[in-house]
PDB file of C-alpha atoms in Angstrom:
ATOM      1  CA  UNK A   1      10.567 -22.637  11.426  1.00  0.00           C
ATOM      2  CA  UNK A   2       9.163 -19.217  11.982  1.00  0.00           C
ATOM      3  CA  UNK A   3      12.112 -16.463  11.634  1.00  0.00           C
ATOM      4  CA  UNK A   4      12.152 -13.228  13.817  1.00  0.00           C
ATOM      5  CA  UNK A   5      12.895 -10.127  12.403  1.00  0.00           C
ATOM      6  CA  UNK A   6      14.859  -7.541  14.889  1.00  0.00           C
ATOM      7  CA  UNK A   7      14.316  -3.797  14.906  1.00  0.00           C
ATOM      8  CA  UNK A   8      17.093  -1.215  16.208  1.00  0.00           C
ATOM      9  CA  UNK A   9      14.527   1.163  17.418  1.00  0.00           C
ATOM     10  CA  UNK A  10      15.001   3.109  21.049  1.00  0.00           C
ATOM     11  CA  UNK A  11      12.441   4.281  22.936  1.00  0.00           C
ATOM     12  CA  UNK A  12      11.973   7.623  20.978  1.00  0.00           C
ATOM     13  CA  UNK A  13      11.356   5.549  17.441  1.00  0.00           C
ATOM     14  CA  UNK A  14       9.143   3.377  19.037  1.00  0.00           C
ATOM     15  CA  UNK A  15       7.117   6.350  20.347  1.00  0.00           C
ATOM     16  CA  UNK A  16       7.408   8.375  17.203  1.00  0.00           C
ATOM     17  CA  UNK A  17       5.941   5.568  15.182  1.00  0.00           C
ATOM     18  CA  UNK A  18       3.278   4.579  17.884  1.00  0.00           C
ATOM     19  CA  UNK A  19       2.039   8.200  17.876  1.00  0.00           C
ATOM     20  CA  UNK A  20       2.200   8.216  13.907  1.00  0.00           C
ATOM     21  CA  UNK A  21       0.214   4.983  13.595  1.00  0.00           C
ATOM     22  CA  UNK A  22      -2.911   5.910  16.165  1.00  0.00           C
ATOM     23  CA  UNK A  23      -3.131   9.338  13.757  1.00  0.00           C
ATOM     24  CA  UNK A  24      -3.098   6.561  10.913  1.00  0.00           C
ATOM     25  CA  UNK A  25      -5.559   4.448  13.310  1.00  0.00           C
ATOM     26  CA  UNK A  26      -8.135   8.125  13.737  1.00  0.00           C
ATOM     27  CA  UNK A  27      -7.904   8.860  10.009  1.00  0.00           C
ATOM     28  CA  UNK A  28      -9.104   5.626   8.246  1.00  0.00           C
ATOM     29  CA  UNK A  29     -11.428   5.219  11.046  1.00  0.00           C
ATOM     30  CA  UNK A  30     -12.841   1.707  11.478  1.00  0.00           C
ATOM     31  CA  UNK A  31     -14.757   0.737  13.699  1.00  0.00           C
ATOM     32  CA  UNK A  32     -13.150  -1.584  16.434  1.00  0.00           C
ATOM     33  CA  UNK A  33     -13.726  -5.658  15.306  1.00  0.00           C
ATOM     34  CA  UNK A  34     -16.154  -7.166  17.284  1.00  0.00           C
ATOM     35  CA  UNK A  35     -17.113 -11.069  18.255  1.00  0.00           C
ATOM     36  CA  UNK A  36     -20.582 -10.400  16.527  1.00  0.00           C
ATOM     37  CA  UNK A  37     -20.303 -10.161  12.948  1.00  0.00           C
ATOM     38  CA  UNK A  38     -23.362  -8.537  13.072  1.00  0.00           C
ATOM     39  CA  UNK A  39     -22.276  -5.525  15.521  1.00  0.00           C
ATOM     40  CA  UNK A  40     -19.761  -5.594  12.878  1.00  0.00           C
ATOM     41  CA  UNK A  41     -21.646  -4.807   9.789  1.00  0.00           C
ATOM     42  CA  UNK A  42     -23.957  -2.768  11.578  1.00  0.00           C
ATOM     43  CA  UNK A  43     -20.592  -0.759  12.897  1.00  0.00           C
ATOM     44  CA  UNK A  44     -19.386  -0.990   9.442  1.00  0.00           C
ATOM     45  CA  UNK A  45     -22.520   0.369   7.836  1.00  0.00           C
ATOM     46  CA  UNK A  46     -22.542   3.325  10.441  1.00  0.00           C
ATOM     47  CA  UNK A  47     -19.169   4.404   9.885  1.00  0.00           C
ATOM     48  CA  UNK A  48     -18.444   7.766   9.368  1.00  0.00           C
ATOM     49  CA  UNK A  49     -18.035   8.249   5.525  1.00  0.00           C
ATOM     50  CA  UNK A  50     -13.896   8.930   4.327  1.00  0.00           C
ATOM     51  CA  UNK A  51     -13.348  12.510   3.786  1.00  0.00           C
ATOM     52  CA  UNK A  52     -12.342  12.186   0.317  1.00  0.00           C
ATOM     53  CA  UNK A  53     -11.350  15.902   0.051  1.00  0.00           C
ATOM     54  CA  UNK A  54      -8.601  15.157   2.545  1.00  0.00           C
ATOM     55  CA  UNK A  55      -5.545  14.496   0.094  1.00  0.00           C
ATOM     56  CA  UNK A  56      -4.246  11.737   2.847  1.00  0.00           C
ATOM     57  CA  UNK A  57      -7.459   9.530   2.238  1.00  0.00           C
ATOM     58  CA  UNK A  58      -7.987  10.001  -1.072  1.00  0.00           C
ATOM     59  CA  UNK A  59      -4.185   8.875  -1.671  1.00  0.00           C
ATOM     60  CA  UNK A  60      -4.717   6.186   0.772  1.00  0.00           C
ATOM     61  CA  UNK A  61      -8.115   4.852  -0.867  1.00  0.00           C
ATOM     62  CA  UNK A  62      -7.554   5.552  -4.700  1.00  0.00           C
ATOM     63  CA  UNK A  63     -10.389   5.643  -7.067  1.00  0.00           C
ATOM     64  CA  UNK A  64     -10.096   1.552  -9.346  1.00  0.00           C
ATOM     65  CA  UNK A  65     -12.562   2.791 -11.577  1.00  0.00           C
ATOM     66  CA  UNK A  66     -12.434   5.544 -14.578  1.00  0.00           C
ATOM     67  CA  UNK A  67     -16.258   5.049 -14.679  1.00  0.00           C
ATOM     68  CA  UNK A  68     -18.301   6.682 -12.073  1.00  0.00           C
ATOM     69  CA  UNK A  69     -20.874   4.303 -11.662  1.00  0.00           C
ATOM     70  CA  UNK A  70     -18.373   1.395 -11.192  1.00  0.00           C
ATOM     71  CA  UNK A  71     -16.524   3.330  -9.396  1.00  0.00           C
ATOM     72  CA  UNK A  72     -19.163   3.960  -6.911  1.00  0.00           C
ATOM     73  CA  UNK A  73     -19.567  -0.051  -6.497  1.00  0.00           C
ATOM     74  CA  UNK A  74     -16.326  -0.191  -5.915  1.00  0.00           C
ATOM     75  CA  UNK A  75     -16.451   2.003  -3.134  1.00  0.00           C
ATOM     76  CA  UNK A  76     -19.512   0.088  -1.610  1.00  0.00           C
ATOM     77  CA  UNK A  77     -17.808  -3.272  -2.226  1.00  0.00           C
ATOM     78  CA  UNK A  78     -14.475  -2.576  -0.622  1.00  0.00           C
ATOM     79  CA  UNK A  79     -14.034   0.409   1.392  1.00  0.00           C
ATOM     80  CA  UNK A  80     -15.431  -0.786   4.905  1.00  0.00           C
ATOM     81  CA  UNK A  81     -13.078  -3.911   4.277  1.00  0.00           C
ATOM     82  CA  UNK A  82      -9.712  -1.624   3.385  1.00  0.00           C
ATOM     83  CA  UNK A  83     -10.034   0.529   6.255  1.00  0.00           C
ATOM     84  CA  UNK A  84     -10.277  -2.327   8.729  1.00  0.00           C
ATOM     85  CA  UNK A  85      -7.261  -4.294   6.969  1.00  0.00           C
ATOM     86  CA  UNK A  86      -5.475  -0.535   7.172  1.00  0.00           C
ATOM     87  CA  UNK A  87      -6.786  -0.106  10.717  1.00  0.00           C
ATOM     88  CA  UNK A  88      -5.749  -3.766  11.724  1.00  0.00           C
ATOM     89  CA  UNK A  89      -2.735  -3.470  10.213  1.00  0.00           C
ATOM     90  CA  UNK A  90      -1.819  -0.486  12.507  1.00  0.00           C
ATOM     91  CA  UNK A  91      -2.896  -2.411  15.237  1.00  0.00           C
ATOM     92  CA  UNK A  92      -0.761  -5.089  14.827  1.00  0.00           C
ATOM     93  CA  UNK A  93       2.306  -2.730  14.771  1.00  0.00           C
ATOM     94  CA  UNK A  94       1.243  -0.669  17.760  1.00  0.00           C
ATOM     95  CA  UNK A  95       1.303  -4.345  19.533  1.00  0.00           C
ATOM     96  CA  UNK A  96       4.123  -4.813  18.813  1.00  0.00           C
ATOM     97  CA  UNK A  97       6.183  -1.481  19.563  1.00  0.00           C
ATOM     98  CA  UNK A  98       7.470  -2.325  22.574  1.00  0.00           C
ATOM     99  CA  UNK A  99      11.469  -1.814  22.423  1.00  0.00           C
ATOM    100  CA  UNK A 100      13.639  -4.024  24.654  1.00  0.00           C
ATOM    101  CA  UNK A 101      17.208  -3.292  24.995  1.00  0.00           C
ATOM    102  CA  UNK A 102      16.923  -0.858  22.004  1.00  0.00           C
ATOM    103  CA  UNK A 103      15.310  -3.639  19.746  1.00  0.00           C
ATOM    104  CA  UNK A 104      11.673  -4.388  18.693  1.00  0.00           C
ATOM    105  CA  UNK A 105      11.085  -7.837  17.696  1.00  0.00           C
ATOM    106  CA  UNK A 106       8.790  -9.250  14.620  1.00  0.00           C
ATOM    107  CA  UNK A 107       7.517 -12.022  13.876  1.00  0.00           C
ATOM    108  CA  UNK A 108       7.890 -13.248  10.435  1.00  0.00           C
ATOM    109  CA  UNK A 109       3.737 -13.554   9.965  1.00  0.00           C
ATOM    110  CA  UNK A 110       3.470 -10.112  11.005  1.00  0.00           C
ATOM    111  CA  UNK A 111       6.213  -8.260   8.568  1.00  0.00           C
ATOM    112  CA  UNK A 112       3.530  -7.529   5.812  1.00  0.00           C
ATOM    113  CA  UNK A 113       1.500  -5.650   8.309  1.00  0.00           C
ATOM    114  CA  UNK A 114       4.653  -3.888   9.326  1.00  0.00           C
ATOM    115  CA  UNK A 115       5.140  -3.196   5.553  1.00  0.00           C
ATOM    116  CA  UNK A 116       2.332  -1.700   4.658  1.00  0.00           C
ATOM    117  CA  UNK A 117       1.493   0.350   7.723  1.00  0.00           C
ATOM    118  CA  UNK A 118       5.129   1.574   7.638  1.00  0.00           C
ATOM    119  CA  UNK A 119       4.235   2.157   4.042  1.00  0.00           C
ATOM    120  CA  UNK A 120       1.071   3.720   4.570  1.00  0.00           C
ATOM    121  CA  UNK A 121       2.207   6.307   7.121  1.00  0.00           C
ATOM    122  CA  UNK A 122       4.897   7.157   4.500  1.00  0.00           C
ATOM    123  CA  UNK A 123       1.894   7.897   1.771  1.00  0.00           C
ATOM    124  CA  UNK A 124       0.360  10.246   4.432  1.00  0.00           C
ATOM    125  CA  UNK A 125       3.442  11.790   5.277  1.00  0.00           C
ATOM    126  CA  UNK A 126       4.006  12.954   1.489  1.00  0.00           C
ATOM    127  CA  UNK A 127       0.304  13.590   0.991  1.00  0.00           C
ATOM    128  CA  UNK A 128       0.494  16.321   3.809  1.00  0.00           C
ATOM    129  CA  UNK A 129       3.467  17.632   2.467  1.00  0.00           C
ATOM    130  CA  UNK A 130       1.985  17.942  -0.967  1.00  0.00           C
ATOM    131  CA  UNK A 131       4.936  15.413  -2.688  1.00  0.00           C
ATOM    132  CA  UNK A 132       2.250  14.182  -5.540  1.00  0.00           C
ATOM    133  CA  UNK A 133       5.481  14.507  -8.187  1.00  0.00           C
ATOM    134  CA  UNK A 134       9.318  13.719  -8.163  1.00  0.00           C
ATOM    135  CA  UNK A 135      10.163  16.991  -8.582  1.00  0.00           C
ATOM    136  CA  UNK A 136       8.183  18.262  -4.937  1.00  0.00           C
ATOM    137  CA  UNK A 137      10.098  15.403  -3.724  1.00  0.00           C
ATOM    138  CA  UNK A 138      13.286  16.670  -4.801  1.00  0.00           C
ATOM    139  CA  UNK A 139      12.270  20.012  -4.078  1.00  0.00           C
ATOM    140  CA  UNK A 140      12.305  18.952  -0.250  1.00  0.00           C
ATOM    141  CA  UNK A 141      15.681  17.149   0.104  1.00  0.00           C
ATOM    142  CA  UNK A 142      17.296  19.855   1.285  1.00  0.00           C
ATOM    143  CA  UNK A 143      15.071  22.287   3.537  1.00  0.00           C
ATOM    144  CA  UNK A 144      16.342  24.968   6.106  1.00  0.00           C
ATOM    145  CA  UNK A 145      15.940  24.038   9.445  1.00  0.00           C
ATOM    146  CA  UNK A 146      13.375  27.529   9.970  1.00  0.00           C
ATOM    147  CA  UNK A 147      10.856  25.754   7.311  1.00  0.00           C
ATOM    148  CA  UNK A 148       8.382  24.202   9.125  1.00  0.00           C
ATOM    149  CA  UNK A 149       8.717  21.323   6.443  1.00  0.00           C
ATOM    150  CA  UNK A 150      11.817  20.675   7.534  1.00  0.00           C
ATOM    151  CA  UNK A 151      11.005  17.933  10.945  1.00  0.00           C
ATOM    152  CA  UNK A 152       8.342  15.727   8.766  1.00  0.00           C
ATOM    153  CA  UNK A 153      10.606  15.636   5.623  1.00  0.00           C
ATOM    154  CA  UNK A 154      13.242  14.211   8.262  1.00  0.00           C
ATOM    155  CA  UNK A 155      10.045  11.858   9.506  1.00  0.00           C
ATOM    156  CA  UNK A 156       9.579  11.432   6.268  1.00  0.00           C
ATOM    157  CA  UNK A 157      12.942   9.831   4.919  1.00  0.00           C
ATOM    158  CA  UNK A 158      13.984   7.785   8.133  1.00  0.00           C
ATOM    159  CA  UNK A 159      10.006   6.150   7.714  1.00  0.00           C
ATOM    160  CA  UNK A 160      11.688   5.409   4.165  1.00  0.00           C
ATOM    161  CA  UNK A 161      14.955   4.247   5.690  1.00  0.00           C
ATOM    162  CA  UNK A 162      12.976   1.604   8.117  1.00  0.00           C
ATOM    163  CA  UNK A 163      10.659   0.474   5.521  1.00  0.00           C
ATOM    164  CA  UNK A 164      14.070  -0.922   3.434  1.00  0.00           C
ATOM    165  CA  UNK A 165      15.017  -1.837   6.513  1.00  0.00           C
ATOM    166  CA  UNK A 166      11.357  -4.030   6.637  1.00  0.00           C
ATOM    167  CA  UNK A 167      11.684  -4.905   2.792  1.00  0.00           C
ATOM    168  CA  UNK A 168      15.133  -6.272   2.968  1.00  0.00           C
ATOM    169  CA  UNK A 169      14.484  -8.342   5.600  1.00  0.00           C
ATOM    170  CA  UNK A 170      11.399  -9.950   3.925  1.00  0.00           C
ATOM    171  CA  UNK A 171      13.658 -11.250   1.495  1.00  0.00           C
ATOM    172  CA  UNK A 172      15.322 -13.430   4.276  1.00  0.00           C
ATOM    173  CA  UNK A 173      18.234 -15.849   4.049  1.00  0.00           C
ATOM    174  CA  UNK A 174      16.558 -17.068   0.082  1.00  0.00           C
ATOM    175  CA  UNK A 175      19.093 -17.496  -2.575  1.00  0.00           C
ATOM    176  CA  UNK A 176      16.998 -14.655  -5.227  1.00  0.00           C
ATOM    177  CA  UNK A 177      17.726 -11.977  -6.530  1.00  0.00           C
ATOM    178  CA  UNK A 178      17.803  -8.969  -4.418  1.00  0.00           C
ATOM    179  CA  UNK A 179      16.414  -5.912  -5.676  1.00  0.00           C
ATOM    180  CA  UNK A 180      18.945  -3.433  -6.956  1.00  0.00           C
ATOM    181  CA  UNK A 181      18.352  -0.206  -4.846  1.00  0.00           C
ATOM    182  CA  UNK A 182      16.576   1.468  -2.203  1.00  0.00           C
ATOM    183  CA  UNK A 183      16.744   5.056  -4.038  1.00  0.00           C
ATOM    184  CA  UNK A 184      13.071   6.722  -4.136  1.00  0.00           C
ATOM    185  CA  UNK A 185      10.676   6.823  -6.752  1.00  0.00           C
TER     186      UNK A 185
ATOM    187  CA  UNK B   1       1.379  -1.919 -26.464  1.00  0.00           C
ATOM    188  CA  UNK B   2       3.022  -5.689 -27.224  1.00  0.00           C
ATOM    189  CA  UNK B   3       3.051  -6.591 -23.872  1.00  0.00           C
ATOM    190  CA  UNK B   4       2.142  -9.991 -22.797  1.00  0.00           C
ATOM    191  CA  UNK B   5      -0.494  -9.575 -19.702  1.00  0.00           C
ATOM    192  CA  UNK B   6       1.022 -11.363 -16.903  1.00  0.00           C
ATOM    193  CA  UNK B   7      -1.358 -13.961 -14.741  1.00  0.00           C
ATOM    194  CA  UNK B   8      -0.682 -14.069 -11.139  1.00  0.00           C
ATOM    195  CA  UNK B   9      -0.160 -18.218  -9.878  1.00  0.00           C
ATOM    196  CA  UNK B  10      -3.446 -19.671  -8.488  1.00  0.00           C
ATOM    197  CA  UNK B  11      -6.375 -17.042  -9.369  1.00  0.00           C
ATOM    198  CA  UNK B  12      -9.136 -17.478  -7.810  1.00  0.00           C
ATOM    199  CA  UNK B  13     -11.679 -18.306 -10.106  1.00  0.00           C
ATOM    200  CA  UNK B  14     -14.745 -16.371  -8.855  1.00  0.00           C
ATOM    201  CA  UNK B  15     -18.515 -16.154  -9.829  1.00  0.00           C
ATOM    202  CA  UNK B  16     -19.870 -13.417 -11.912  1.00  0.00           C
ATOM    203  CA  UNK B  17     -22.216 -10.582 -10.519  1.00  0.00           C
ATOM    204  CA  UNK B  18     -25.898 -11.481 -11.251  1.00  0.00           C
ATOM    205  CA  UNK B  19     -27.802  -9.372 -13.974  1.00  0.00           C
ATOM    206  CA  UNK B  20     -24.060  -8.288 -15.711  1.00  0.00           C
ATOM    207  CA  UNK B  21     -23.845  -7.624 -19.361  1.00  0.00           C
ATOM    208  CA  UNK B  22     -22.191  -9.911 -21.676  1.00  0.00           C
ATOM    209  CA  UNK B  23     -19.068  -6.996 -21.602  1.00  0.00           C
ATOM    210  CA  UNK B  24     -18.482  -8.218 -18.055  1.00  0.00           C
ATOM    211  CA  UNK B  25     -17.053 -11.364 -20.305  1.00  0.00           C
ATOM    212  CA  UNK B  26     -14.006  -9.097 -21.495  1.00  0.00           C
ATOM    213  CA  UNK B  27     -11.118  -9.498 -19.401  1.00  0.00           C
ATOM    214  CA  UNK B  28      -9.645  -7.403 -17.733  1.00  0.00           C
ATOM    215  CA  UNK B  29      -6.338  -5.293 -16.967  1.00  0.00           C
ATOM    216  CA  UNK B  30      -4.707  -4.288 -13.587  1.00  0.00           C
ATOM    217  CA  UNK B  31      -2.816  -1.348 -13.796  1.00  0.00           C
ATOM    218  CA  UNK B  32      -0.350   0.073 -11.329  1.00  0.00           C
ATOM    219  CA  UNK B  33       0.810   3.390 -12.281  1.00  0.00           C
ATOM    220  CA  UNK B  34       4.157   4.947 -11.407  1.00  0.00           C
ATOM    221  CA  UNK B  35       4.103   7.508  -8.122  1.00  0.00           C
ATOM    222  CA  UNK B  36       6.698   9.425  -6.953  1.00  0.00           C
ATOM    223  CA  UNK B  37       6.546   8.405  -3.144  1.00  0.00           C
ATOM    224  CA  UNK B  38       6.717   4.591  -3.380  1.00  0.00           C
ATOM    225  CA  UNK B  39       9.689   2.965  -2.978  1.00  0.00           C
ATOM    226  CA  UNK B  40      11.606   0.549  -6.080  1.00  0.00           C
ATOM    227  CA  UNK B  41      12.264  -2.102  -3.428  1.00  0.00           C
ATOM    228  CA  UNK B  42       8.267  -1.748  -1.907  1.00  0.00           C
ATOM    229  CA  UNK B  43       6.771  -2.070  -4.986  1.00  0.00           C
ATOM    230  CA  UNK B  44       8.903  -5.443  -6.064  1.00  0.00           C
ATOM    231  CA  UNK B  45       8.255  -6.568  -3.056  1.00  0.00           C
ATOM    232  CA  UNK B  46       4.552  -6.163  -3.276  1.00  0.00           C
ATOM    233  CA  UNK B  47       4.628  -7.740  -6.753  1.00  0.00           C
ATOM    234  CA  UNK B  48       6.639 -10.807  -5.392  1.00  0.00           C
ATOM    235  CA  UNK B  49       4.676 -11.076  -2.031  1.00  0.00           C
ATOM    236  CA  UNK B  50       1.086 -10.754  -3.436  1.00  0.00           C
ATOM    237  CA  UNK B  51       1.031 -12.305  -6.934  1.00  0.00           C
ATOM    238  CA  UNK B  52       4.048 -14.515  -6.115  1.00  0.00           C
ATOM    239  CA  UNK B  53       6.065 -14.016  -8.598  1.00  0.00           C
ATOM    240  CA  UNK B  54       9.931 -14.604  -8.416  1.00  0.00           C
ATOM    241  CA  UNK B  55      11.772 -11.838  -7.471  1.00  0.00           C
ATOM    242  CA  UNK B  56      13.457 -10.909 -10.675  1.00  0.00           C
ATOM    243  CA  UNK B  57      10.719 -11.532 -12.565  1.00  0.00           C
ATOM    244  CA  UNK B  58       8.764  -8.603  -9.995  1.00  0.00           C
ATOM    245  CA  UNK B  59      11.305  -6.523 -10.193  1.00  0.00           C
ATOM    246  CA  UNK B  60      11.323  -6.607 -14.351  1.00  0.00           C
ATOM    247  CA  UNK B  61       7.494  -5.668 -13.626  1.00  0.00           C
ATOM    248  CA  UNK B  62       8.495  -3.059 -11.043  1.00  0.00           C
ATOM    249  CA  UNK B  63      11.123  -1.078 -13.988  1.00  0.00           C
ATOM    250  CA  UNK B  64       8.516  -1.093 -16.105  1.00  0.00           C
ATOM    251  CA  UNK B  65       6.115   0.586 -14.189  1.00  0.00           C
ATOM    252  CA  UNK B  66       8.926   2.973 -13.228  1.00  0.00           C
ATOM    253  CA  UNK B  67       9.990   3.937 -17.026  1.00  0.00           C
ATOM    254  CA  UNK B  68       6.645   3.702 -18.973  1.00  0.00           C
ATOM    255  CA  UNK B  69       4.254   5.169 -16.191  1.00  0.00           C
ATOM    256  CA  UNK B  70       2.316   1.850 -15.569  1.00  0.00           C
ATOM    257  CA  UNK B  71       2.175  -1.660 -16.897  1.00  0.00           C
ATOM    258  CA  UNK B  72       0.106  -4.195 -16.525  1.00  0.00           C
ATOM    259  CA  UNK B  73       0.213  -6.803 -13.428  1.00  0.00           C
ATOM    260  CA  UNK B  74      -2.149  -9.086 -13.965  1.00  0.00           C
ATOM    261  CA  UNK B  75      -5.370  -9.949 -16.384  1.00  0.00           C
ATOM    262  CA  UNK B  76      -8.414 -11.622 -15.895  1.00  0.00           C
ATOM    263  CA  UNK B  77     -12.032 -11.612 -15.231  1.00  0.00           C
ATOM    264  CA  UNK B  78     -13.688  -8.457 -13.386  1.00  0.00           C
ATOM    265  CA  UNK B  79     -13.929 -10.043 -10.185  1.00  0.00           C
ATOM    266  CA  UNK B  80     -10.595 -11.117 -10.099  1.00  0.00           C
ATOM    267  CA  UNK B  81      -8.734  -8.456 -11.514  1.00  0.00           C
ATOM    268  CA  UNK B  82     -11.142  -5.905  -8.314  1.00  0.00           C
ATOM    269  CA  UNK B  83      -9.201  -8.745  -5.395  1.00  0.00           C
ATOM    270  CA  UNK B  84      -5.881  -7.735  -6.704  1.00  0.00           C
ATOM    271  CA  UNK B  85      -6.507  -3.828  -7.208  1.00  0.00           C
ATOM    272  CA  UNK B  86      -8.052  -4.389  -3.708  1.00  0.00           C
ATOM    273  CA  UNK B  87      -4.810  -5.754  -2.860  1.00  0.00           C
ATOM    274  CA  UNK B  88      -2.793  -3.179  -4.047  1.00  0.00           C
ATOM    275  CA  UNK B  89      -4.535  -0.212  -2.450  1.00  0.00           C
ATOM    276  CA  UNK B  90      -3.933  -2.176   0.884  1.00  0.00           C
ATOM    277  CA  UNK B  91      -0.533  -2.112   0.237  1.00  0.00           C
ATOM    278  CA  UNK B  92      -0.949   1.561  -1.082  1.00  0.00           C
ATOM    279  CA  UNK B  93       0.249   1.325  -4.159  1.00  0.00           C
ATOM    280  CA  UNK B  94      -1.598   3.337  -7.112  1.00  0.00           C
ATOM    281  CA  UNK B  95      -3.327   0.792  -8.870  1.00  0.00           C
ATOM    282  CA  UNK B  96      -6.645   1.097 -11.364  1.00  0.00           C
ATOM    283  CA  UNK B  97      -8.444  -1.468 -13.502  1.00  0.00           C
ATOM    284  CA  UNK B  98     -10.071  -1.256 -16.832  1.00  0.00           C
ATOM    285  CA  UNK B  99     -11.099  -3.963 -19.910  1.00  0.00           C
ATOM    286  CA  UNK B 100      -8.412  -5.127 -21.633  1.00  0.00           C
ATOM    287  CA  UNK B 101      -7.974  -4.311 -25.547  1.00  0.00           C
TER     288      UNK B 101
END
């Protein structure tokens, strides 16, 4: 029963996203899993605090909390365990980036991995770029080619293009409702 | 607002923190607030993949984030309502929890 989903990427996606991912991979930081659960907490405990003045991270780990305190807990509770499912996320995809006769294959169980890491690198993307409202998103549609914006907007919109590529095919051969458009947010 | 909280299918039904005050009682809301960068499709998707709810119903969920700002996704106790803003910051979607009114 398990479905495939196939990828038209060349050689050139697959390297642009494999080089976008291990940036994701350096940035959230996590230390690599272990067999010992206890070399894992004690990697986990050691880990290099998030920069949270770096607008990437501090889109990619929002605050769940108006209240300090609790917000604080939150932190404590759930940050060590986000940046590894971030982290292994991106390590699933690398795995899988290997493109053979212009096509990358997925497996079905590994599509929400795809998702959000595809998603993820999108959030960094527009962090970096400053695009916090829809108006600096329009504002960047249509950039000269001599503004240095102008290659990761490009980046930018095909990462959008592949990850309705990614949610379209999660809805599979099912008889719902598909969502109505693709047009950003 | 008149809006009817929506419960995800099978919460988990989790113990309370020790040494919490009676407020920790109140149930509460999680919020996902609109964002310029996420994509329509993404964000129905996320509603139908992690709370599994049908598709239409997600995407109902999904326009109403889009045209109010936010809406509510789900209610519940704390500790439930922290898994599924947990959830949606893995999926990276701008998401915040508070007691409901």
């Amino acid at each position: 029963m398990s479905r495939e989903v196939r990828l038209s990427l060349g050689s050139e996606e697959t390297a642009l996203l494999d080089w976008l991912a291990r940036r994701l991979l350096d940035l959230v930081d996590a230390p690599a899993p272990a067999d010992d659960p206890l070399a894992d907490w004690e990697a986990e405990r050691s880990a290099t605090p998030l920069d949270r003045d770096n607008p990437v991270l501090e889109r990619l780990f929002p605050p769940a909390y108006d209240d300090l305190a609790l917000e604080a807990e939150y932190r404590r509770l759930s940050e060590a365990g986000l940046r590894r499912g971030k982290a292994d996320d991106a390590r699933l995809m690398l795995a899988d980036l290997t493109s053979v006769d212009g096509q990358v294959v997925i497996a079905e169980d590994r599509l929400e991995a795809w998702l959000r890491t595809v998603n993820a690198l999108r959030l960094a993307l527009a962090a970096r770029l400053g695009l916090n409202t829809a108006r600096q998103v329009e504002a960047v549609e249509r950039l000269p080619r001599s503004d240095p914006r102008h290659d990761p907007v490009l980046v930018f919109h095909w990462l959008g293009q592949l990850l309705e590529t990614l949610v379209v095919a999660s809805w599979g051969n099912g008889d719902e409702a598909r969502p109505t458009s693709a047009e950003g947010r | 607002m008149t809006e009817i909280p929506l419960s995800p299918a099978g919460g988990t039904a989790l113990a309370d923190r020790p040494g919490e005050a009676p407020t920790a009682q109140r149930p509460w809301v999680c919020l996902v607030w609109d964002d310029p960068v996420n994509t329509m499709s993404y964000v129905t998707h996320v509603f139908a993949s992690h709370f599994g709810y049908p598709v239409a119903q997600a995407e109902q969920l999904m326009w109403r984030v889009h045209t109010r700002g936010k809406a509510i996704v789900a209610s519940g106790d704390r500790e439930t309502i922290e898994v599924h803003v947990t959830a949606m910051h893995a999926y990276g979607l701008w998401s915040t929890m508070e007691p409901g009114s």
